[in-house]
Structure formats: C-alpha cells, structure tokens
Amino acid sequence: MAPYCVLAARLRHALNSGIRRYHVAPVLCQRAKVAMSHFEPNEHINYEKLEKNINIVRKRLNRPLTLSEKIVYGHLDDPAKQEIERGKTYLRLRPDRVAMQDATAQMAMLQFISSGLPKVAVPSTIHCDHLIEAQSGGEKDLRRAKDINQEVYNFLATAGAKYGVGFWKPGSGIIHQIILENYSYPGVMLIGTDSHTPNGGGLGGICIGVGGADAVDVMAGIPWELKCPKVIGVKLTGKLSGWSSPKDVILKVAGILTVKGGTGAIIEYHGPGVDSISCTGMATICNMGAEIGATTSVFPYNARMKKYLGKTGRADIAALADEFQQHLVPDSGCQYDQVIEINLSELKPHINGPFTPDLAHPVSDIGAVAEKEGWPVDIRVGLIGSCTNSSYEDMGRSAAVAKQALAHGLKCKSKFTITPGSEQIRATIERDGYAQILRDVGGLVLANACGPCIGQWDRKDIKKGEKNTIVTSYNRNFTGRNDANPETHAFVTSPEIVTALSIAGTLKFNPETDYLTGADGKKFKLEAPDADELPKLEFDPGQDTYQYPPKDGSGQHVDVSPTSQRLQLLEPFDKWDGKDLEDMLILIKVKGKCTTDHISAAGPWLKFRGHLDNISNNLLIGAINIENGKANSVRNALTQEFGPVPDTARYYKKMGVKWAVIGDENYGEGSSREHAALEPRHLGGRVIITKSFARIHETNLKKQGLLPLTFADPADYNKIHPVDKLSIVGLADFAPGKPLKCIIKHPNGSQETIMLNHTFNESQIEWFQAGSALNRMKELQQKSS
C-alpha cells in the first residue's frame, strides 16, 4: 500500500541529490495497491493506466495537455485510435465508478434490471437524499420519510444487494458530500445521475452528471460516449479574504458566462489563487458549475486536497497522488479555448438572482437593485446547507457570524434553516458546538438531505402566490423550485452572507459596511467570519448508514408490485418503423426559459420517479405556452379544446398521433432529470425542436429514442405556429452531420421547408433506430450470445 510510494519518494530524494538521477517511482508504485475507497478494498486506483493513456495521447497530439484532457483522455477506451478534436468528436470512455441519488436511481436501476445483466461492472453506489421532506426538523422528518418511502427504499436496497451496488441509507447525507468524503480522488472519472456530480472536481476528479441510461452503460461495462469537451480556463490570482468566499468565485463566473456559457466545455481552474481555497471550497465552485451548463469543473491536485484526504482517512491515496502528481496538474504551456481571470483579492461578496443563478450582484448593491426592480427586500427565510455549501468550514463560518449576533443579544429576524451535508458533518458540528450556536440564533437543523434545495419543503409561512424573498446557500433558484411558489424570489449566496442577512432580515443590509443594533441599543458591526477548514479533532463519523452489497447477490429478490403507485417495471419503447415522421401535431410551442423543472417538476412529484406512467402526469406542466401565455394549458388540435399538457399528450397517444415540442434557447437547462426525456417518449412524442439544448437533456432525449433537433437558422422558431403540422424528412439517410428537413404545413394549406441540425453520431443514430439506447444494448447482447 502507501509505504511503497513513501519509500519511492525517499529514494528519489536521495538519488536526486547525487550525480545520476533514476526514475524509480513507477517501478515501485506498480506494487502499490491503494483502494479506491474504504468500502471497496479490492477495487484499486490505477494511475499506471492513466499515465500510459496520457503518454499515448500526448505523443499523438504533440502538445501540452490541460488537466481536463489528461483525466478525460486518460480514461479513453482506445487512446491509440480514438479521434480527438475538442468540441467535435465523440469520445469512448471507461469511467471508474457510478453514483446515483435515490430519485434518479429508481429509473436507473429499473433500466439496469431491464438489461438482463447479473451485476454491475464498475463500483457503484446509491444515496438516499432526495425523498426526505423538510418539515419539523432532522429526526422527525427522517422518521416520516422512512415510513412514507419504505417501498422505494426497500426496492433500492434489494436491487443494490442483487446487482452489487453499495447502498447509503436515508439520513446518510447528500450524495455529493458523501462522494467527496469517500469516493472522489485526484484523477478519478466518476459519472453520477445528478447534475451536481461535478462537486467531486474539488478533489481533482472529472465527475460528470448524466442521465440514468448513461449510468446503465457504464454499469453494464459498455464504453460511455461524451462529445470531446472544450476547456475553459479560469485563472485565479490573489487570495480570498474577509467576507469573500469560494461561493463568490462561481457566482462571479456565472455572471460572466451565463447559464449556457459553459455548454460543451469543462471549466478548469488554475493559477496561484487556487492555493488560497480549501478543498471543500473548491468543491463548492465545481458543484455550481452545473449552473453555467458546463460538462464539469476541476481543480489541480494540491496541498489543500492532500490535507482533506488525510483528514477523511485517505492518506494512502494522497501518498499515491503525490507520486503521480505530474498527471494531476495541467502541463506548462497548455492552451485553453477561453480564459477568464479573477483576482481573488478584489472579489467582493456576491448574491445571484432572483429566478436564475446567473443574475449576479455584489451584496453591497442588492438592496438598491431590489428596491428599483420591485423585489421584496424583507427576507422571509434564510437557508444554509445543500450539496453546494454544507461542509465543516461552511458551518463554522456561519456559526462565527451567529456567535457575534448572540453576543449582542440578537437572533435571526428571518426564519433560518440548516442542512448538514452528511451524517459525518452533522455529528461533527454537534460535537464541536456549531449546531447549537446556529440553533441558539434561531435556526432549525434539518435532516442530512437535499430538502428545500430541490423542492422538498413543506413550507407553511406563506401562501402560494404570495410575493416574498428567501436567501439560500444553494445552487439553483429557478421559479418555484424551492417551494412551488412562482412568486418566491430566491437569491443564492454564501452561507455566511445568508446568516448575516437572516440576522438583519433584509436585503438592504451589507455586512461589510452596515451596523446592527444590539439588545442594549448599541450599534455594532459584524466582523468577517473566520473558521477552520477542517476540524482540529478527527471527524465524528456519526451513525453507520452504509449497506455493503453481498459478494453473491444472485439469490436476492427485488420487489416491484404490479399494483404499486411508486414503482413500475419498464416496457421497451417501440422501434423506429423506417419511415419519415409525417404530419406530427405540435403539443406545445414553449415560450422562453424551459428547464427540466418546467418539463418534469420535482417537489411532490419525486414520489413517482420510479413509476413512469404516474410521473408522466407532470409533463411540461410548468412550460409557458406561446399561444396563450399560460402554463399547463394547450390546444388539443383534434378537439380544439384547451386542457392540461399531459392530458392532451395522452389523448394524442390514444388516437395514434405522433407529436413534437418546439422550444427556445438552452432547452432542458438544470437537473440531470432523465424523466424529462422519458415522459415525452412514453406519451407518444418523437421530436423536440429548439434553438439550443442543455447538454445532459439533449443526451437523455437521444438515449430514449427521441429526436432532439435544432433550427439551422434560429429565426425559424418564429415560422412554426402551434396549429401547424410538421414532417421530418430524410430519416432514411440519417447520418452524422447531415441536416434534416422539416416541412411545415399551415392550416391554410400553404407549406414551407426549413433545415434542422443535429449532433447525432453513428451509435446514437442506432439508438434512435432501435427505439432507445437500452433496446440497442439488448440487440447487441442477443447478437453476441
């Protein structure tokens, strides 16, 4: 294990001090067998293979490589022959592991069961974090969730046991925090069925959010396809200080790049400023990179990561990473497709929103901007935690602010909630007193789960439709996301700023300059918070919440009742009939932003994530119909009556009529929610035509046998009207890079033809022809057997 690499380091030092120098580390470290995690002692980190692949590709490309390229190309299935061109070619990759959260794991495991395979091919885990509703507090909410979701938890636990997947029980914590604590490491390639999987980039890994069908590919041992990403470099100089935090870095970047500026690219942070950010702070920055559409984000391996690995019981991984460090940092002279430079010494605290995570404001300006725009300045609730900001350091900095207020006899004017990121974080902040300080200032400690961040919030302090403001340390603030109220103005900022604003109760408070009035009537100013990035003592692991998969799960039974309202075994989608798609009706022409929350709402709908037919009743209910400016109200072209979107889709399916959706820019922005692709396919949809797509959603649509197409001329969006009929012609000659034609038939009998682009490669075209990627997998299995 680690001693071999330690010995290698000592030998290198000794030899380098002499006349001759020998490269001994690779020889000795080939003997080192360092486990990928404590939970998989027989699955080892393979830096030798990473090194070999990198050397092959570097020789082929004959240029310095970015860190992103090293890790991505280091996981190529065939590095010697793979065509590599940033932003154009599709790469076939071999990720190291898979992680699934409970809401998406249901459909992923149902698809894996449908594949007929006996066991997963790579280490995989399920994490129960999405189905716990915030209501009364941690313990009560957890007990309630276990009771309500017993059927789903049992399914996931037994499916995990049968197919070799580790199972983190409800209460364990949020998937991304657990991955950071246990599974991510420098140079890993991990894919996860949640859009904030890039959180693991804070520990130097390439961690990518995908849909469940992509996860099934990897779990099945099939090379996973990804369009070769571009690389956007963010050079950090200076040093964070005062009220500025790692969250402000990504809030600033989001303001620069917008919600689609990172699409098709990996964001790679580098420069001298990196070393001033803690490992968990780097994870915060990578986590929220999902809000700019980036494939993922990553930081180079450094001493802050080494420190975190040691504190989380993985010093052996750090020792091995030290030996291979040259492959875990960018090459000198590497080229980025775009470079952004941020001086951390000049960075001010930011707050982004409302309704979109890229609307950036300095905290010093937000009060005046809110008054000008008519946004409520009184803060009803402040919420800290989530997968983005729930580390020990985050909780410590918030407690440091709260402690100052308590010393002057103040409590929060706003309601205040705290979400620990994991059972380990919860137990440690309880031991070290942070949790009690946050309670004393007026906070309610919630369960170790996603909770209000994803809409799992039984909010009672307002009525739906009531205009109000909340501030959070979360990552997303789409309309209605947190509480299903479209009039909630949600703002995203750092945990310490949330705490300060909750104490003041207003957006007009700037903690850098403004004063509060203590209980004694005297004015005082909050000092910038200071807290340890890691506990002085070891982390308290808390309760044991992990279920190991048995060595042989073949005898394990997995329960799915045919009468269940929560779970439903999947039926294969119909195969393409070989003909053009003619005279399709338009289910809805969407006006403006259409995220996966609009297409497949979360909140109360989470309980149906394992039942495709039931959850399809939320299809596009949040999207705005351009015909009438309303949500969930579309014209039925066969009856001419207006009704809910899902009902209209079901009627078309019953009548055997295919239909299409017309969308605007960045369609499918947001979560990795593959239900947003499964539902239209299940209800008879065949084509989604937009100005542009978000990366994960476009792939999810392809996986389920739909046609995601874009206007060759974005202005052609205006040529299609909800009452038109559409035909997609040229499918018999469907080929990579070859546009398709769309014939628009207007009700007056006139026609016009527009061109549509697509990003399908050859294997993705086979998915469409087979009816879905899963159907294609089965076809290949049958041929091989």
XYZ file of N, CA, C and O in Angstrom, residues 262-409:
592
model
N -21.045 27.755 -20.452
C -20.105 26.652 -20.288
C -20.493 25.397 -21.039
O -19.815 24.358 -20.916
N -21.568 25.459 -21.820
C -22.070 24.275 -22.512
C -21.003 23.664 -23.422
O -20.370 24.360 -24.212
N -20.813 22.365 -23.282
C -19.850 21.652 -24.112
C -18.416 21.817 -23.664
O -17.499 21.439 -24.387
N -18.216 22.377 -22.457
C -16.846 22.642 -22.009
C -16.648 22.193 -20.567
O -17.595 22.113 -19.780
N -15.414 21.905 -20.236
C -15.009 21.694 -18.849
C -14.382 23.001 -18.363
O -13.588 23.618 -19.069
N -14.761 23.421 -17.173
C -14.169 24.614 -16.573
C -12.985 24.162 -15.726
O -13.149 23.386 -14.786
N -11.808 24.615 -16.078
C -10.594 24.200 -15.379
C -9.968 25.395 -14.663
O -9.525 26.361 -15.290
N -9.960 25.333 -13.343
C -9.404 26.407 -12.528
C -7.902 26.180 -12.356
O -7.448 25.048 -12.177
N -7.159 27.247 -12.414
C -5.704 27.153 -12.273
C -5.170 28.500 -11.808
O -5.926 29.463 -11.653
N -3.889 28.573 -11.565
C -3.276 29.823 -11.163
C -2.940 29.861 -9.679
O -3.394 29.026 -8.897
N -2.165 30.847 -9.253
C -1.689 30.905 -7.875
C -2.788 31.087 -6.843
O -2.615 30.741 -5.673
N -3.925 31.625 -7.247
C -5.017 31.829 -6.298
C -5.674 30.553 -5.831
O -6.371 30.543 -4.797
N -5.473 29.476 -6.559
C -6.090 28.191 -6.204
C -5.703 27.770 -4.794
O -6.534 27.258 -4.022
N -4.470 27.991 -4.431
C -3.976 27.501 -3.147
C -4.580 28.221 -1.948
O -4.398 27.785 -0.811
N -5.310 29.323 -2.171
C -5.948 30.019 -1.057
C -7.344 29.483 -0.764
O -8.026 29.969 0.140
N -7.769 28.472 -1.519
C -9.121 27.929 -1.378
C -9.043 26.530 -0.779
O -8.244 25.701 -1.205
N -9.886 26.256 0.196
C -9.922 24.928 0.808
C -10.448 23.902 -0.179
O -11.070 24.244 -1.194
N -10.238 22.638 0.122
C -10.726 21.563 -0.751
C -12.241 21.617 -0.865
O -12.792 21.517 -1.961
N -12.933 21.772 0.265
C -14.404 21.828 0.198
C -14.870 23.108 -0.488
O -15.924 23.129 -1.120
N -14.064 24.184 -0.405
C -14.385 25.401 -1.144
C -14.269 25.184 -2.643
O -15.079 25.679 -3.431
N -13.253 24.431 -3.052
C -13.118 24.087 -4.472
C -14.315 23.241 -4.931
O -14.808 23.400 -6.052
N -14.782 22.352 -4.064
C -15.948 21.530 -4.398
C -17.182 22.402 -4.594
O -17.990 22.160 -5.510
N -17.350 23.426 -3.754
C -18.468 24.364 -3.913
C -18.441 25.005 -5.296
O -19.465 25.086 -5.981
N -17.273 25.449 -5.709
C -17.132 26.110 -7.010
C -17.474 25.138 -8.143
O -18.208 25.474 -9.079
N -16.944 23.915 -8.052
C -17.220 22.914 -9.098
C -18.696 22.524 -9.111
O -19.286 22.341 -10.174
N -19.265 22.385 -7.936
C -20.671 21.987 -7.821
C -21.571 22.910 -8.625
O -22.389 22.476 -9.435
N -21.414 24.206 -8.423
C -22.324 25.159 -9.054
C -21.948 25.463 -10.491
O -22.658 26.179 -11.192
N -20.855 24.865 -10.968
C -20.540 24.966 -12.386
C -21.632 24.370 -13.257
O -21.740 24.694 -14.442
N -22.466 23.512 -12.653
C -23.608 22.965 -13.396
C -24.553 24.071 -13.846
O -25.275 23.923 -14.838
N -24.560 25.212 -13.135
C -25.483 26.296 -13.469
C -25.060 27.092 -14.683
O -25.815 27.953 -15.150
N -23.868 26.867 -15.184
C -23.447 27.544 -16.412
C -23.385 26.563 -17.575
O -22.822 26.854 -18.619
N -23.964 25.388 -17.374
C -24.057 24.406 -18.449
C -22.803 23.603 -18.702
O -22.743 22.837 -19.672
N -21.793 23.754 -17.857
C -20.510 23.088 -18.098
C -20.627 21.575 -17.975
O -21.414 21.064 -17.159
N -19.845 20.852 -18.759
C -19.780 19.398 -18.650
C -19.360 19.010 -17.243
O -19.946 18.120 -16.627
N -18.338 19.676 -16.735
C -17.924 19.545 -15.341
C -16.904 20.632 -15.071
O -16.576 21.438 -15.949
N -16.393 20.663 -13.843
C -15.340 21.607 -13.459
C -14.300 20.849 -12.647
O -14.613 19.830 -12.024
N -13.061 21.369 -12.631
C -11.998 20.634 -11.944
C -10.904 21.588 -11.468
O -10.655 22.632 -12.077
N -10.279 21.213 -10.354
C -9.114 21.909 -9.819
C -7.915 20.966 -9.864
O -8.075 19.746 -9.728
N -6.699 21.512 -9.972
C -5.496 20.676 -9.951
C -5.201 20.176 -8.544
O -5.501 20.845 -7.547
N -4.586 19.022 -8.463
C -4.201 18.441 -7.172
C -3.224 19.366 -6.462
O -2.255 19.854 -7.053
N -3.476 19.617 -5.168
C -2.581 20.485 -4.400
C -2.603 20.095 -2.923
O -3.247 19.109 -2.521
N -1.924 20.878 -2.110
C -1.780 20.556 -0.688
C -3.094 20.605 0.061
O -3.272 19.891 1.061
N -4.044 21.446 -0.395
C -5.342 21.523 0.283
C -6.119 20.223 0.098
O -6.817 19.762 1.001
N -5.996 19.615 -1.084
C -6.630 18.316 -1.317
C -5.946 17.233 -0.485
O -6.615 16.360 0.077
N -4.629 17.298 -0.441
C -3.880 16.313 0.344
C -4.299 16.364 1.807
O -4.499 15.325 2.456
N -4.479 17.568 2.315
C -4.899 17.750 3.702
C -6.283 17.150 3.933
O -6.538 16.482 4.943
N -7.189 17.380 2.986
C -8.554 16.849 3.115
C -8.562 15.321 3.035
O -9.260 14.652 3.802
N -7.787 14.772 2.112
C -7.699 13.315 2.012
C -7.200 12.710 3.319
O -7.726 11.699 3.799
N -6.202 13.337 3.909
C -5.682 12.832 5.172
C -6.713 12.895 6.277
O -6.857 11.949 7.069
N -7.476 13.990 6.329
C -8.460 14.159 7.399
C -9.645 13.228 7.228
O -10.326 12.895 8.200
N -9.914 12.790 6.012
C -11.011 11.854 5.765
C -10.518 10.412 5.669
O -11.181 9.551 5.078
N -9.335 10.142 6.231
C -8.848 8.775 6.339
C -8.282 8.185 5.074
O -8.251 6.954 4.917
N -7.789 9.022 4.179
C -7.296 8.524 2.889
C -5.885 9.024 2.588
O -5.566 9.406 1.454
N -5.052 9.004 3.607
C -3.666 9.441 3.425
C -2.933 8.575 2.407
O -2.012 9.049 1.724
N -3.329 7.313 2.289
C -2.683 6.434 1.312
C -2.955 6.903 -0.114
O -2.077 6.828 -0.990
N -4.162 7.422 -0.367
C -4.465 7.966 -1.696
C -3.630 9.209 -1.950
O -3.091 9.402 -3.050
N -3.497 10.057 -0.918
C -2.695 11.268 -1.072
C -1.238 10.923 -1.393
O -0.603 11.569 -2.241
N -0.696 9.895 -0.722
C 0.690 9.492 -0.984
C 0.857 9.016 -2.419
O 1.850 9.328 -3.090
N -0.125 8.267 -2.895
C -0.067 7.785 -4.281
C -0.217 8.952 -5.258
O 0.484 9.026 -6.273
N -1.130 9.869 -4.949
C -1.315 11.039 -5.811
C -0.046 11.885 -5.870
O 0.286 12.441 -6.924
N 0.674 11.977 -4.769
C 1.944 12.719 -4.765
C 2.913 12.137 -5.792
O 3.624 12.872 -6.491
N 2.939 10.814 -5.891
C 3.857 10.164 -6.824
C 3.491 10.426 -8.283
O 4.364 10.478 -9.147
N 2.211 10.584 -8.540
C 1.746 10.766 -9.919
C 1.276 12.202 -10.164
O 0.499 12.454 -11.088
N 1.743 13.131 -9.341
C 1.228 14.494 -9.384
C 1.367 15.145 -10.754
O 0.532 15.955 -11.148
N 2.393 14.791 -11.506
C 2.581 15.404 -12.823
C 1.391 15.160 -13.746
O 1.155 15.931 -14.685
N 0.645 14.088 -13.477
C -0.524 13.788 -14.310
C -1.815 14.353 -13.720
O -2.879 14.201 -14.318
N -1.707 15.001 -12.581
C -2.889 15.509 -11.874
C -2.910 17.028 -11.831
O -3.672 17.634 -11.082
N -2.051 17.636 -12.654
C -1.998 19.089 -12.822
C -1.830 19.356 -14.322
O -1.405 18.478 -15.072
N -2.164 20.560 -14.794
C -2.013 20.842 -16.232
C -0.550 20.951 -16.631
O 0.309 21.306 -15.821
N -0.266 20.636 -17.886
C 1.076 20.837 -18.427
C 1.358 22.328 -18.569
O 0.459 23.127 -18.889
N 2.591 22.709 -18.365
C 3.001 24.084 -18.625
C 2.828 24.390 -20.110
O 3.194 23.588 -20.969
N 2.223 25.521 -20.401
C 2.038 25.925 -21.794
C 0.796 25.364 -22.454
O 0.604 25.553 -23.665
N -0.057 24.670 -21.699
C -1.286 24.118 -22.303
C -2.211 25.259 -22.726
O -2.176 26.354 -22.169
N -3.036 24.994 -23.715
C -3.897 26.020 -24.296
C -5.362 25.757 -23.943
O -5.850 24.628 -24.024
N -6.058 26.840 -23.563
C -7.486 26.774 -23.272
C -8.274 27.409 -24.411
O -7.765 28.270 -25.139
N -9.511 26.989 -24.566
C -10.351 27.564 -25.616
C -10.797 28.982 -25.261
O -11.130 29.777 -26.144
N -10.816 29.271 -23.987
C -11.186 30.599 -23.489
C -10.559 30.746 -22.107
O -10.435 29.758 -21.377
N -10.152 31.931 -21.753
C -9.562 32.155 -20.438
C -10.257 33.323 -19.753
O -10.460 34.385 -20.349
N -10.647 33.099 -18.508
C -11.218 34.142 -17.655
C -10.249 34.326 -16.493
O -9.762 33.333 -15.941
N -9.970 35.538 -16.119
C -9.065 35.785 -14.991
C -9.812 36.504 -13.877
O -10.516 37.484 -14.124
N -9.679 35.993 -12.664
C -10.325 36.596 -11.492
C -9.274 36.820 -10.420
O -8.568 35.881 -10.027
N -9.182 38.060 -9.958
C -8.289 38.408 -8.852
C -9.075 38.239 -7.559
O -9.963 39.033 -7.251
N -8.758 37.201 -6.811
C -9.496 36.904 -5.590
C -9.358 38.015 -4.557
O -10.268 38.214 -3.734
N -8.272 38.732 -4.589
C -8.072 39.823 -3.630
C -9.058 40.959 -3.863
O -9.344 41.746 -2.950
N -9.580 41.067 -5.080
C -10.532 42.128 -5.412
C -11.977 41.640 -5.436
O -12.894 42.439 -5.600
N -12.171 40.333 -5.257
C -13.506 39.751 -5.362
C -14.367 40.143 -4.164
O -13.979 39.947 -3.018
N -15.551 40.668 -4.438
C -16.477 41.066 -3.390
C -17.562 40.005 -3.207
O -17.866 39.245 -4.127
N -18.176 39.950 -2.031
C -19.280 39.002 -1.819
C -20.410 39.245 -2.820
O -20.772 40.395 -3.081
N -20.940 38.170 -3.369
C -21.989 38.246 -4.381
C -23.274 37.577 -3.905
O -23.262 36.721 -3.020
N -24.354 37.976 -4.564
C -25.648 37.321 -4.368
C -26.332 37.314 -5.733
O -26.409 38.340 -6.397
N -26.771 36.143 -6.187
C -27.310 35.999 -7.535
C -28.809 35.694 -7.501
O -29.274 34.922 -6.683
N -29.532 36.287 -8.432
C -30.958 36.028 -8.537
C -31.724 37.327 -8.723
O -31.132 38.392 -8.904
N -33.070 37.222 -8.694
C -33.867 36.015 -8.475
C -34.165 35.276 -9.780
O -33.898 35.794 -10.857
N -34.688 34.068 -9.656
C -35.243 33.255 -10.742
C -34.211 32.670 -11.705
O -34.559 31.859 -12.547
N -32.959 33.057 -11.591
C -31.921 32.471 -12.433
C -30.582 32.608 -11.706
O -30.329 33.641 -11.071
N -29.726 31.609 -11.759
C -28.488 31.650 -10.983
C -27.370 32.487 -11.595
O -26.295 32.586 -11.001
N -27.595 33.078 -12.755
C -26.536 33.857 -13.391
C -26.763 35.362 -13.311
O -25.986 36.137 -13.873
N -27.801 35.798 -12.613
C -28.066 37.220 -12.450
C -27.280 37.709 -11.235
O -27.740 37.671 -10.101
N -26.043 38.147 -11.488
C -25.082 38.392 -10.415
C -25.119 39.835 -9.923
O -25.203 40.777 -10.722
N -25.042 39.984 -8.598
C -24.973 41.302 -7.978
C -23.974 41.258 -6.830
O -23.971 40.294 -6.052
N -23.164 42.283 -6.635
C -22.439 42.403 -5.370
C -23.446 42.571 -4.226
O -24.488 43.212 -4.407
N -23.149 42.000 -3.077
C -24.049 42.130 -1.933
C -24.277 43.597 -1.587
O -25.375 43.998 -1.169
N -23.264 44.415 -1.804
C -23.381 45.841 -1.493
C -24.438 46.546 -2.339
O -24.944 47.609 -1.959
N -24.793 45.970 -3.494
C -25.734 46.620 -4.409
C -27.144 46.048 -4.355
O -28.080 46.677 -4.848
N -27.307 44.858 -3.792
C -28.560 44.131 -3.979
C -29.770 44.849 -3.391
O -30.868 44.808 -3.954
N -29.596 45.539 -2.269
C -30.730 46.242 -1.670
C -31.296 47.293 -2.596
O -32.521 47.360 -2.811
N -30.412 48.110 -3.163
C -30.856 49.174 -4.072
C -31.463 48.583 -5.340
O -32.480 49.077 -5.853
N -30.841 47.515 -5.870
C -31.359 46.874 -7.085
C -32.748 46.292 -6.812
O -33.665 46.439 -7.637
N -32.933 45.650 -5.662
C -34.223 45.052 -5.314
C -35.313 46.117 -5.226
O -36.434 45.926 -5.730
N -34.999 47.232 -4.605
C -35.989 48.304 -4.495
C -36.360 48.850 -5.872
O -37.529 49.092 -6.167
N -35.360 49.008 -6.733
C -35.610 49.517 -8.072
C -36.463 48.555 -8.891
O -37.361 48.975 -9.639
N -36.195 47.240 -8.743
C -36.899 46.229 -9.537
C -38.243 45.822 -8.926
O -39.008 45.082 -9.548
N -38.499 46.251 -7.713
C -39.751 45.864 -7.060
C -39.715 44.489 -6.425
O -40.750 43.887 -6.181
N -38.496 43.986 -6.144
C -38.371 42.705 -5.452
C -38.527 42.943 -3.949
O -38.036 43.950 -3.421
N -39.174 42.047 -3.238
C -39.320 42.233 -1.787
C -37.953 42.263 -1.109
O -37.114 41.389 -1.337
N -37.720 43.268 -0.274
C -36.421 43.369 0.398
C -36.420 42.665 1.747
O -35.355 42.292 2.255
N -37.596 42.487 2.340
C -37.673 41.748 3.603
C -37.466 40.267 3.331
O -38.114 39.699 2.444
N -36.584 39.647 4.093
C -36.250 38.235 3.893
C -37.117 37.378 4.800
O -37.084 37.516 6.018
N -37.895 36.498 4.200
C -38.775 35.633 4.987
C -38.026 34.444 5.572
O -38.251 34.052 6.710
N -37.135 33.829 4.762
C -36.392 32.660 5.231
C -34.968 32.704 4.682
O -34.754 33.041 3.517
N -34.001 32.365 5.527
C -32.633 32.127 5.095
C -32.326 30.648 5.278
O -32.664 30.064 6.307
N -31.704 30.035 4.283
C -31.461 28.594 4.320
C -30.001 28.314 3.968
O -29.528 28.713 2.896
N -29.281 27.636 4.863
C -27.892 27.260 4.561
C -27.774 25.743 4.498
O -28.563 25.014 5.077
N -26.751 25.301 3.785
C -26.519 23.871 3.597
C -26.613 23.529 2.128
O -26.226 24.303 1.272
N -27.109 22.350 1.824
C -27.248 21.783 0.480
C -25.947 21.146 0.038
O -24.912 21.267 0.702
N -25.964 20.484 -1.122
C -24.752 19.830 -1.623
C -23.674 20.839 -1.961
O -22.498 20.506 -2.036
N -24.063 22.111 -2.130
C -23.113 23.138 -2.544
C -22.323 23.703 -1.376
O -21.141 24.006 -1.508
N -22.976 23.893 -0.258
C -22.349 24.586 0.872
C -22.769 23.969 2.197
O -23.542 24.549 2.951
N -22.263 22.785 2.504
C -22.616 22.152 3.774
C -21.403 21.511 4.419
O -21.520 20.553 5.169
N -20.232 22.052 4.136
C -19.004 21.496 4.683
C -18.799 21.959 6.120
O -19.496 22.847 6.627
N -17.801 21.400 6.762
C -17.450 21.812 8.119
C -17.061 23.291 8.130
O -17.457 24.050 9.021
N -16.304 23.721 7.138
C -15.890 25.118 7.048
C -17.095 26.030 6.861
O -17.179 27.098 7.496
N -18.029 25.651 5.992
C -19.239 26.451 5.774
C -20.009 26.642 7.075
O -20.436 27.755 7.407
N -20.205 25.546 7.794
C -20.962 25.619 9.040
C -20.204 26.448 10.087
O -20.807 27.193 10.862
N -18.874 26.333 10.081
C -18.070 27.092 11.022
C -18.131 28.591 10.762
O -18.221 29.399 11.699
N -18.080 28.984 9.494
C -18.144 30.411 9.166
C -19.524 30.982 9.487
O -19.640 32.119 9.977
N -20.567 30.208 9.249
C -21.913 30.658 9.609
C -22.050 30.787 11.123
O -22.635 31.754 11.631
N -21.519 29.813 11.847
C -21.578 29.861 13.315
C -20.788 31.054 13.852
O -21.182 31.669 14.856
N -19.685 31.411 13.179
C -18.892 32.562 13.612
C -19.687 33.857 13.502
O -19.562 34.753 14.352
N -20.521 33.950 12.459
C -21.391 35.125 12.314
C -22.484 35.097 13.382
O -22.759 36.107 14.052
N -23.111 33.931 13.542
C -24.195 33.802 14.511
C -23.725 34.092 15.935
O -24.450 34.721 16.737
N -22.521 33.679 16.255
C -21.978 33.867 17.610
C -21.844 35.348 17.939
O -22.102 35.777 19.085
N -21.472 36.151 16.955
C -21.365 37.594 17.174
C -22.721 38.214 17.473
O -22.849 39.079 18.354
N -23.737 37.786 16.733
C -25.086 38.315 16.970
C -25.571 37.941 18.369
O -26.131 38.775 19.089
N -25.338 36.688 18.752
C -25.759 36.229 20.079
C -25.070 37.016 21.181
O -25.668 37.321 22.224
N -23.819 37.370 20.979
C -23.073 38.130 21.977
C -23.680 39.513 22.212
O -23.471 40.115 23.268
N -24.444 40.017 21.232
C -25.107 41.307 21.359
C -26.613 41.148 21.581
O -27.381 42.097 21.398
N -27.014 39.919 21.938
C -28.415 39.684 22.288
C -29.361 39.596 21.120
O -30.575 39.738 21.285
